[in-house]
Structure formats: C-alpha cells, structure tokens
Coordinates of C-alpha atoms in Angstrom, one line a residue:
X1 CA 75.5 139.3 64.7
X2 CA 73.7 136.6 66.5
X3 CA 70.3 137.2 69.1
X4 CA 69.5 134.9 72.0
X5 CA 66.9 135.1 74.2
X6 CA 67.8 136.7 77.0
X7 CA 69.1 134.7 80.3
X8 CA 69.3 137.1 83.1
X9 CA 67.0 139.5 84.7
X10 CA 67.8 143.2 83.2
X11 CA 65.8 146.2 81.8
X12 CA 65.8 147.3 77.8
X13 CA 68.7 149.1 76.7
X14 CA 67.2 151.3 74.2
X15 CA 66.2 154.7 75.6
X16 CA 63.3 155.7 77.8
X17 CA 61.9 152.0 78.1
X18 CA 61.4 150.4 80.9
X19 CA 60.4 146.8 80.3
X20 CA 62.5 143.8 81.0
X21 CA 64.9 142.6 78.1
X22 CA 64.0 139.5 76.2
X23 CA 66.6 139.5 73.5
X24 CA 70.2 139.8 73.5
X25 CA 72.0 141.1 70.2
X26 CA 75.8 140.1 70.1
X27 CA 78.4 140.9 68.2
X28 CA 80.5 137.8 67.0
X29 CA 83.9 139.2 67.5
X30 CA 83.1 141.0 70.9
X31 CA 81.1 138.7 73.3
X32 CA 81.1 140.8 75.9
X33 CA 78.9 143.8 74.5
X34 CA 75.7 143.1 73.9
X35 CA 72.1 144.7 73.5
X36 CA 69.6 144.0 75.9
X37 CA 65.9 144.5 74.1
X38 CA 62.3 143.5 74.9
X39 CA 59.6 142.5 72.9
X40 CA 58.2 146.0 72.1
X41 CA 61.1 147.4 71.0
X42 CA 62.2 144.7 68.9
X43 CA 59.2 144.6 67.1
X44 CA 59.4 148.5 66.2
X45 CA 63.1 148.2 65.4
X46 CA 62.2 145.8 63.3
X47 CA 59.3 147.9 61.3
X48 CA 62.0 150.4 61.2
X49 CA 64.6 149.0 59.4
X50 CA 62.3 148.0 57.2
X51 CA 61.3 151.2 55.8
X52 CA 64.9 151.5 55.3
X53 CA 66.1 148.5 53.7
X54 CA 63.8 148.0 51.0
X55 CA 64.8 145.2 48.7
X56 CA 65.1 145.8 44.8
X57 CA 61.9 144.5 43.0
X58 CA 62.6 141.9 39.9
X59 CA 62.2 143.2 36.4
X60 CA 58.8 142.5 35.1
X61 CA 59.3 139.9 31.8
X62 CA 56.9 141.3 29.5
X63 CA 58.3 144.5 29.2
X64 CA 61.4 144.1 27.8
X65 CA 61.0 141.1 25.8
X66 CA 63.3 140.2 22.9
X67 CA 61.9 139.9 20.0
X68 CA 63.2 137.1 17.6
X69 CA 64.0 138.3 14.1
X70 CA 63.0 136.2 11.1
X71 CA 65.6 135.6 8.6
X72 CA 64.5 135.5 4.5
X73 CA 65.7 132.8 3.0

C-alpha cells in the first residue's frame, strides 16, 4: 500500500463524512482504486487499528535468568 496526499478536489470516502479528502490510499497492484480520506478520519482510523494491532511486548530479563551452575572440582 502506498498514501499520497491527495491531488484533486473530492469528498472522503468513508461513510457519512463530508469533508474534503487529503489522502489517497493505493493499492500497488491496482492503481486505479484508491481511498480518498481526510484528515479526521485518518487520524481515527488510525487510533483504531491501533487497538487492534497491538505489538508483542519483550520478555523482561530478570525473570527468567539462567543461573550458572558451579562445578566441584
């Protein structure tokens, strides 16, 4: 996917809004369709798909620590 601003004149594509699109979303095989979005919209989507995509966490390092085990000579 690739998003440009927006170089012609047209309304939001997303339903019930009425502003002007700033952002176009296209695909890269099909450059024909696209998705016209304005600002407020793309900042919601955005806020969105965050609560969605939530990215693993990293494993803390003290609580599986190995422990090293002393040989007797």
């Amino acid at each position: 996917m690739e998003i440009k601003s927006c170089s012609y004149k047209t309304k939001c594509d997303l339903g019930g809004c009425k502003n002007l699109a700033e952002y176009s979303i296209f695909n890269k095989n099909e450059t024909k369709s696209s998705l016209n979005i304005c600002q407020d919209c793309s900042k919601e989507l955005f806020s969105v798909l965050g609560k969605i995509n939530v990215p693993k966490s990293i494993p803390a390092p003290f609580k599986n620590q190995k422990k090293i085990k002393m040989e007797a000579k």
